[in-house]
Short mmCIF file of N, CA and C in Angstrom, two decimals:
data_model
loop_
_atom_site.label_atom_id
_atom_site.label_comp_id
_atom_site.label_asym_id
_atom_site.label_seq_id
_atom_site.Cartn_x
_atom_site.Cartn_y
_atom_site.Cartn_z
N MET K 1 0.85 -1.17 0.00
CA MET K 1 0.00 0.00 0.00
C MET K 1 0.89 1.23 0.00
N HIS K 2 0.50 2.23 -0.74
CA HIS K 2 1.22 3.49 -0.79
C HIS K 2 0.37 4.57 -0.14
N PHE K 3 1.03 5.44 0.57
CA PHE K 3 0.33 6.54 1.23
C PHE K 3 0.65 7.84 0.50
N LYS K 4 -0.36 8.69 0.36
CA LYS K 4 -0.18 9.95 -0.37
C LYS K 4 0.80 10.87 0.35
N ASP K 5 0.67 10.91 1.66
CA ASP K 5 1.52 11.78 2.46
C ASP K 5 1.41 11.34 3.92
N GLU K 6 2.09 12.07 4.79
CA GLU K 6 2.10 11.71 6.21
C GLU K 6 0.70 11.80 6.81
N ALA K 7 -0.09 12.78 6.40
CA ALA K 7 -1.46 12.92 6.92
C ALA K 7 -2.30 11.70 6.57
N HIS K 8 -2.13 11.18 5.36
CA HIS K 8 -2.85 9.98 4.93
C HIS K 8 -2.48 8.79 5.82
N LEU K 9 -1.18 8.62 6.06
CA LEU K 9 -0.72 7.53 6.93
C LEU K 9 -1.27 7.69 8.34
N LEU K 10 -1.28 8.91 8.86
CA LEU K 10 -1.80 9.14 10.21
C LEU K 10 -3.29 8.81 10.30
N ARG K 11 -4.05 9.08 9.23
CA ARG K 11 -5.48 8.70 9.23
C ARG K 11 -5.64 7.18 9.29
N ILE K 12 -4.84 6.47 8.52
CA ILE K 12 -4.89 5.01 8.53
C ILE K 12 -4.50 4.48 9.90
N ILE K 13 -3.45 5.03 10.48
CA ILE K 13 -3.02 4.63 11.82
C ILE K 13 -4.16 4.85 12.81
N GLY K 14 -4.82 5.99 12.73
CA GLY K 14 -5.94 6.28 13.62
C GLY K 14 -7.04 5.26 13.51
N LYS K 15 -7.36 4.84 12.28
CA LYS K 15 -8.40 3.82 12.08
C LYS K 15 -7.98 2.48 12.65
N ILE K 16 -6.71 2.11 12.45
CA ILE K 16 -6.22 0.83 12.97
C ILE K 16 -6.31 0.79 14.48
N VAL K 17 -5.78 1.81 15.15
CA VAL K 17 -5.75 1.77 16.61
C VAL K 17 -7.15 1.96 17.21
N ALA K 18 -8.01 2.73 16.55
CA ALA K 18 -9.38 2.87 17.03
C ALA K 18 -10.11 1.53 16.94
N GLY K 19 -9.78 0.75 15.93
CA GLY K 19 -10.41 -0.56 15.75
C GLY K 19 -10.11 -1.55 16.85
N VAL K 20 -9.05 -1.30 17.61
CA VAL K 20 -8.70 -2.17 18.74
C VAL K 20 -8.92 -1.46 20.07
N GLY K 21 -9.70 -0.35 20.00
CA GLY K 21 -10.06 0.36 21.24
C GLY K 21 -8.94 1.16 21.85
N ARG K 22 -7.99 1.59 21.05
CA ARG K 22 -6.86 2.38 21.56
C ARG K 22 -6.86 3.74 20.90
N ARG K 23 -6.00 4.62 21.39
CA ARG K 23 -5.83 5.93 20.78
C ARG K 23 -4.35 6.21 20.66
N ILE K 24 -4.01 7.11 19.75
CA ILE K 24 -2.63 7.50 19.58
C ILE K 24 -2.60 9.00 19.34
N ASP K 25 -1.76 9.69 20.12
CA ASP K 25 -1.57 11.13 19.98
C ASP K 25 -0.26 11.50 20.65
N GLU K 26 0.04 12.79 20.76
CA GLU K 26 1.32 13.22 21.34
C GLU K 26 1.50 12.74 22.77
N SER K 27 0.42 12.66 23.53
CA SER K 27 0.54 12.23 24.93
C SER K 27 0.66 10.71 25.05
N SER K 28 0.27 9.99 24.00
CA SER K 28 0.37 8.53 23.96
C SER K 28 0.83 8.14 22.55
N PRO K 29 2.15 8.34 22.26
CA PRO K 29 2.64 8.20 20.89
C PRO K 29 3.00 6.79 20.43
N MET K 30 2.77 5.79 21.28
CA MET K 30 3.07 4.41 20.89
C MET K 30 1.89 3.51 21.18
N VAL K 31 1.65 2.56 20.28
CA VAL K 31 0.61 1.55 20.48
C VAL K 31 1.19 0.20 20.07
N ASP K 32 1.00 -0.77 20.92
CA ASP K 32 1.34 -2.17 20.63
C ASP K 32 0.07 -2.94 20.94
N ALA K 33 -0.53 -3.54 19.91
CA ALA K 33 -1.83 -4.18 20.12
C ALA K 33 -1.98 -5.41 19.23
N ARG K 34 -2.94 -6.24 19.60
CA ARG K 34 -3.30 -7.41 18.80
C ARG K 34 -4.55 -7.08 18.00
N LEU K 35 -4.48 -7.32 16.69
CA LEU K 35 -5.62 -7.08 15.81
C LEU K 35 -6.61 -8.25 15.92
N PRO K 36 -7.84 -8.05 15.49
CA PRO K 36 -8.85 -9.12 15.60
C PRO K 36 -8.44 -10.44 14.96
N ASP K 37 -7.61 -10.41 13.91
CA ASP K 37 -7.18 -11.66 13.27
C ASP K 37 -5.98 -12.31 13.96
N GLY K 38 -5.52 -11.71 15.07
CA GLY K 38 -4.38 -12.25 15.80
C GLY K 38 -3.05 -11.61 15.45
N SER K 39 -3.02 -10.82 14.40
CA SER K 39 -1.80 -10.12 14.02
C SER K 39 -1.43 -9.11 15.10
N ARG K 40 -0.16 -8.73 15.13
CA ARG K 40 0.30 -7.73 16.08
C ARG K 40 0.63 -6.46 15.32
N VAL K 41 0.25 -5.32 15.88
CA VAL K 41 0.56 -4.03 15.26
C VAL K 41 1.33 -3.18 16.27
N ASN K 42 2.37 -2.54 15.78
CA ASN K 42 3.15 -1.59 16.56
C ASN K 42 3.15 -0.28 15.78
N VAL K 43 2.84 0.81 16.47
CA VAL K 43 2.78 2.11 15.84
C VAL K 43 3.51 3.11 16.72
N ALA K 44 4.25 4.01 16.09
CA ALA K 44 4.89 5.10 16.80
C ALA K 44 4.74 6.36 15.96
N ILE K 45 4.42 7.47 16.63
CA ILE K 45 4.32 8.75 15.95
C ILE K 45 5.19 9.76 16.70
N LYS K 46 5.27 10.98 16.15
CA LYS K 46 6.03 12.03 16.82
C LYS K 46 5.47 12.26 18.20
N PRO K 47 6.22 12.55 19.20
CA PRO K 47 7.63 12.90 19.20
C PRO K 47 8.59 11.71 19.29
N ILE K 48 8.08 10.50 19.47
CA ILE K 48 8.97 9.34 19.56
C ILE K 48 9.58 9.02 18.20
N ALA K 49 8.77 9.01 17.17
CA ALA K 49 9.24 8.71 15.81
C ALA K 49 9.64 10.04 15.16
N ILE K 50 10.89 10.40 15.28
CA ILE K 50 11.32 11.73 14.86
C ILE K 50 11.29 11.94 13.35
N ASP K 51 11.38 10.86 12.56
CA ASP K 51 11.37 10.99 11.10
C ASP K 51 9.98 10.77 10.50
N GLY K 52 8.97 10.62 11.32
CA GLY K 52 7.62 10.40 10.82
C GLY K 52 7.03 9.12 11.39
N PRO K 53 5.75 8.89 11.14
CA PRO K 53 5.05 7.73 11.69
C PRO K 53 5.67 6.40 11.26
N LEU K 54 5.67 5.44 12.18
CA LEU K 54 6.16 4.10 11.91
C LEU K 54 5.05 3.10 12.19
N VAL K 55 4.89 2.13 11.30
CA VAL K 55 3.88 1.09 11.47
C VAL K 55 4.51 -0.25 11.16
N SER K 56 4.27 -1.21 12.02
CA SER K 56 4.72 -2.58 11.79
C SER K 56 3.55 -3.50 12.09
N ILE K 57 3.23 -4.38 11.14
CA ILE K 57 2.17 -5.36 11.36
C ILE K 57 2.77 -6.74 11.14
N ARG K 58 2.69 -7.58 12.17
CA ARG K 58 3.20 -8.95 12.07
C ARG K 58 2.01 -9.90 11.95
N LYS K 59 1.92 -10.53 10.81
CA LYS K 59 0.85 -11.49 10.56
C LYS K 59 1.42 -12.89 10.74
N PHE K 60 0.74 -13.71 11.48
CA PHE K 60 1.22 -15.05 11.77
C PHE K 60 0.58 -16.06 10.82
N ALA K 61 1.32 -17.11 10.55
CA ALA K 61 0.83 -18.16 9.66
C ALA K 61 -0.37 -18.86 10.29
N GLU K 62 -1.29 -19.29 9.43
CA GLU K 62 -2.46 -20.02 9.93
C GLU K 62 -2.08 -21.41 10.41
N ARG K 63 -1.08 -22.01 9.74
CA ARG K 63 -0.60 -23.32 10.16
C ARG K 63 0.80 -23.17 10.74
N ALA K 64 1.04 -23.86 11.84
CA ALA K 64 2.38 -23.84 12.43
C ALA K 64 3.34 -24.57 11.49
N LEU K 65 4.58 -24.13 11.48
CA LEU K 65 5.59 -24.77 10.65
C LEU K 65 6.02 -26.10 11.28
N SER K 66 5.92 -27.16 10.52
CA SER K 66 6.40 -28.47 10.98
C SER K 66 7.82 -28.64 10.46
N MET K 67 8.53 -29.59 11.00
CA MET K 67 9.88 -29.87 10.52
C MET K 67 9.85 -30.27 9.05
N GLU K 68 8.84 -31.02 8.65
CA GLU K 68 8.72 -31.45 7.26
C GLU K 68 8.53 -30.24 6.32
N ARG K 69 7.71 -29.28 6.75
CA ARG K 69 7.52 -28.08 5.92
C ARG K 69 8.79 -27.26 5.82
N LEU K 70 9.57 -27.24 6.88
CA LEU K 70 10.85 -26.52 6.84
C LEU K 70 11.81 -27.18 5.86
N VAL K 71 11.80 -28.51 5.81
CA VAL K 71 12.64 -29.24 4.85
C VAL K 71 12.16 -28.95 3.43
N GLU K 72 10.84 -29.01 3.21
CA GLU K 72 10.27 -28.75 1.88
C GLU K 72 10.62 -27.34 1.39
N ALA K 73 10.66 -26.40 2.29
CA ALA K 73 10.96 -25.02 1.93
C ALA K 73 12.46 -24.78 1.75
N GLY K 74 13.26 -25.78 2.12
CA GLY K 74 14.71 -25.63 2.00
C GLY K 74 15.33 -24.86 3.15
N THR K 75 14.58 -24.68 4.21
CA THR K 75 15.06 -23.93 5.36
C THR K 75 16.05 -24.73 6.19
N ILE K 76 15.79 -26.03 6.32
CA ILE K 76 16.72 -26.92 7.02
C ILE K 76 16.99 -28.14 6.14
N ARG K 77 18.06 -28.83 6.43
CA ARG K 77 18.41 -30.03 5.68
C ARG K 77 17.76 -31.25 6.34
N PRO K 78 17.37 -32.24 5.53
CA PRO K 78 16.70 -33.43 6.06
C PRO K 78 17.51 -34.14 7.14
N ARG K 79 18.83 -34.12 7.04
CA ARG K 79 19.64 -34.84 8.04
C ARG K 79 19.50 -34.24 9.44
N LEU K 80 19.05 -32.99 9.54
CA LEU K 80 18.86 -32.39 10.87
C LEU K 80 17.68 -33.02 11.59
N LEU K 81 16.77 -33.67 10.87
CA LEU K 81 15.62 -34.31 11.50
C LEU K 81 16.02 -35.50 12.34
N THR K 82 17.19 -36.07 12.07
CA THR K 82 17.62 -37.25 12.80
C THR K 82 18.49 -36.91 14.00
N CYS K 83 18.82 -35.66 14.18
CA CYS K 83 19.69 -35.24 15.30
C CYS K 83 18.97 -35.25 16.62
#
């Protein structure tokens, strides 16, 4: 997603944090919350974020990674399963 400007990003941030019953402003410039789908959102605005608003959303996989899936993805070698 692209934002037109900082004001556009701040409006989106406001909607995200309001959706989880939180607020963000100069007196409370950081939010760390869990979204309804289980994702985690971290937001920081001025004065903490001196270069502009920061947003991080961590979305978790629906299925946990098994050792077999890690091998299939090439993340680990099959011989590590026998260790």
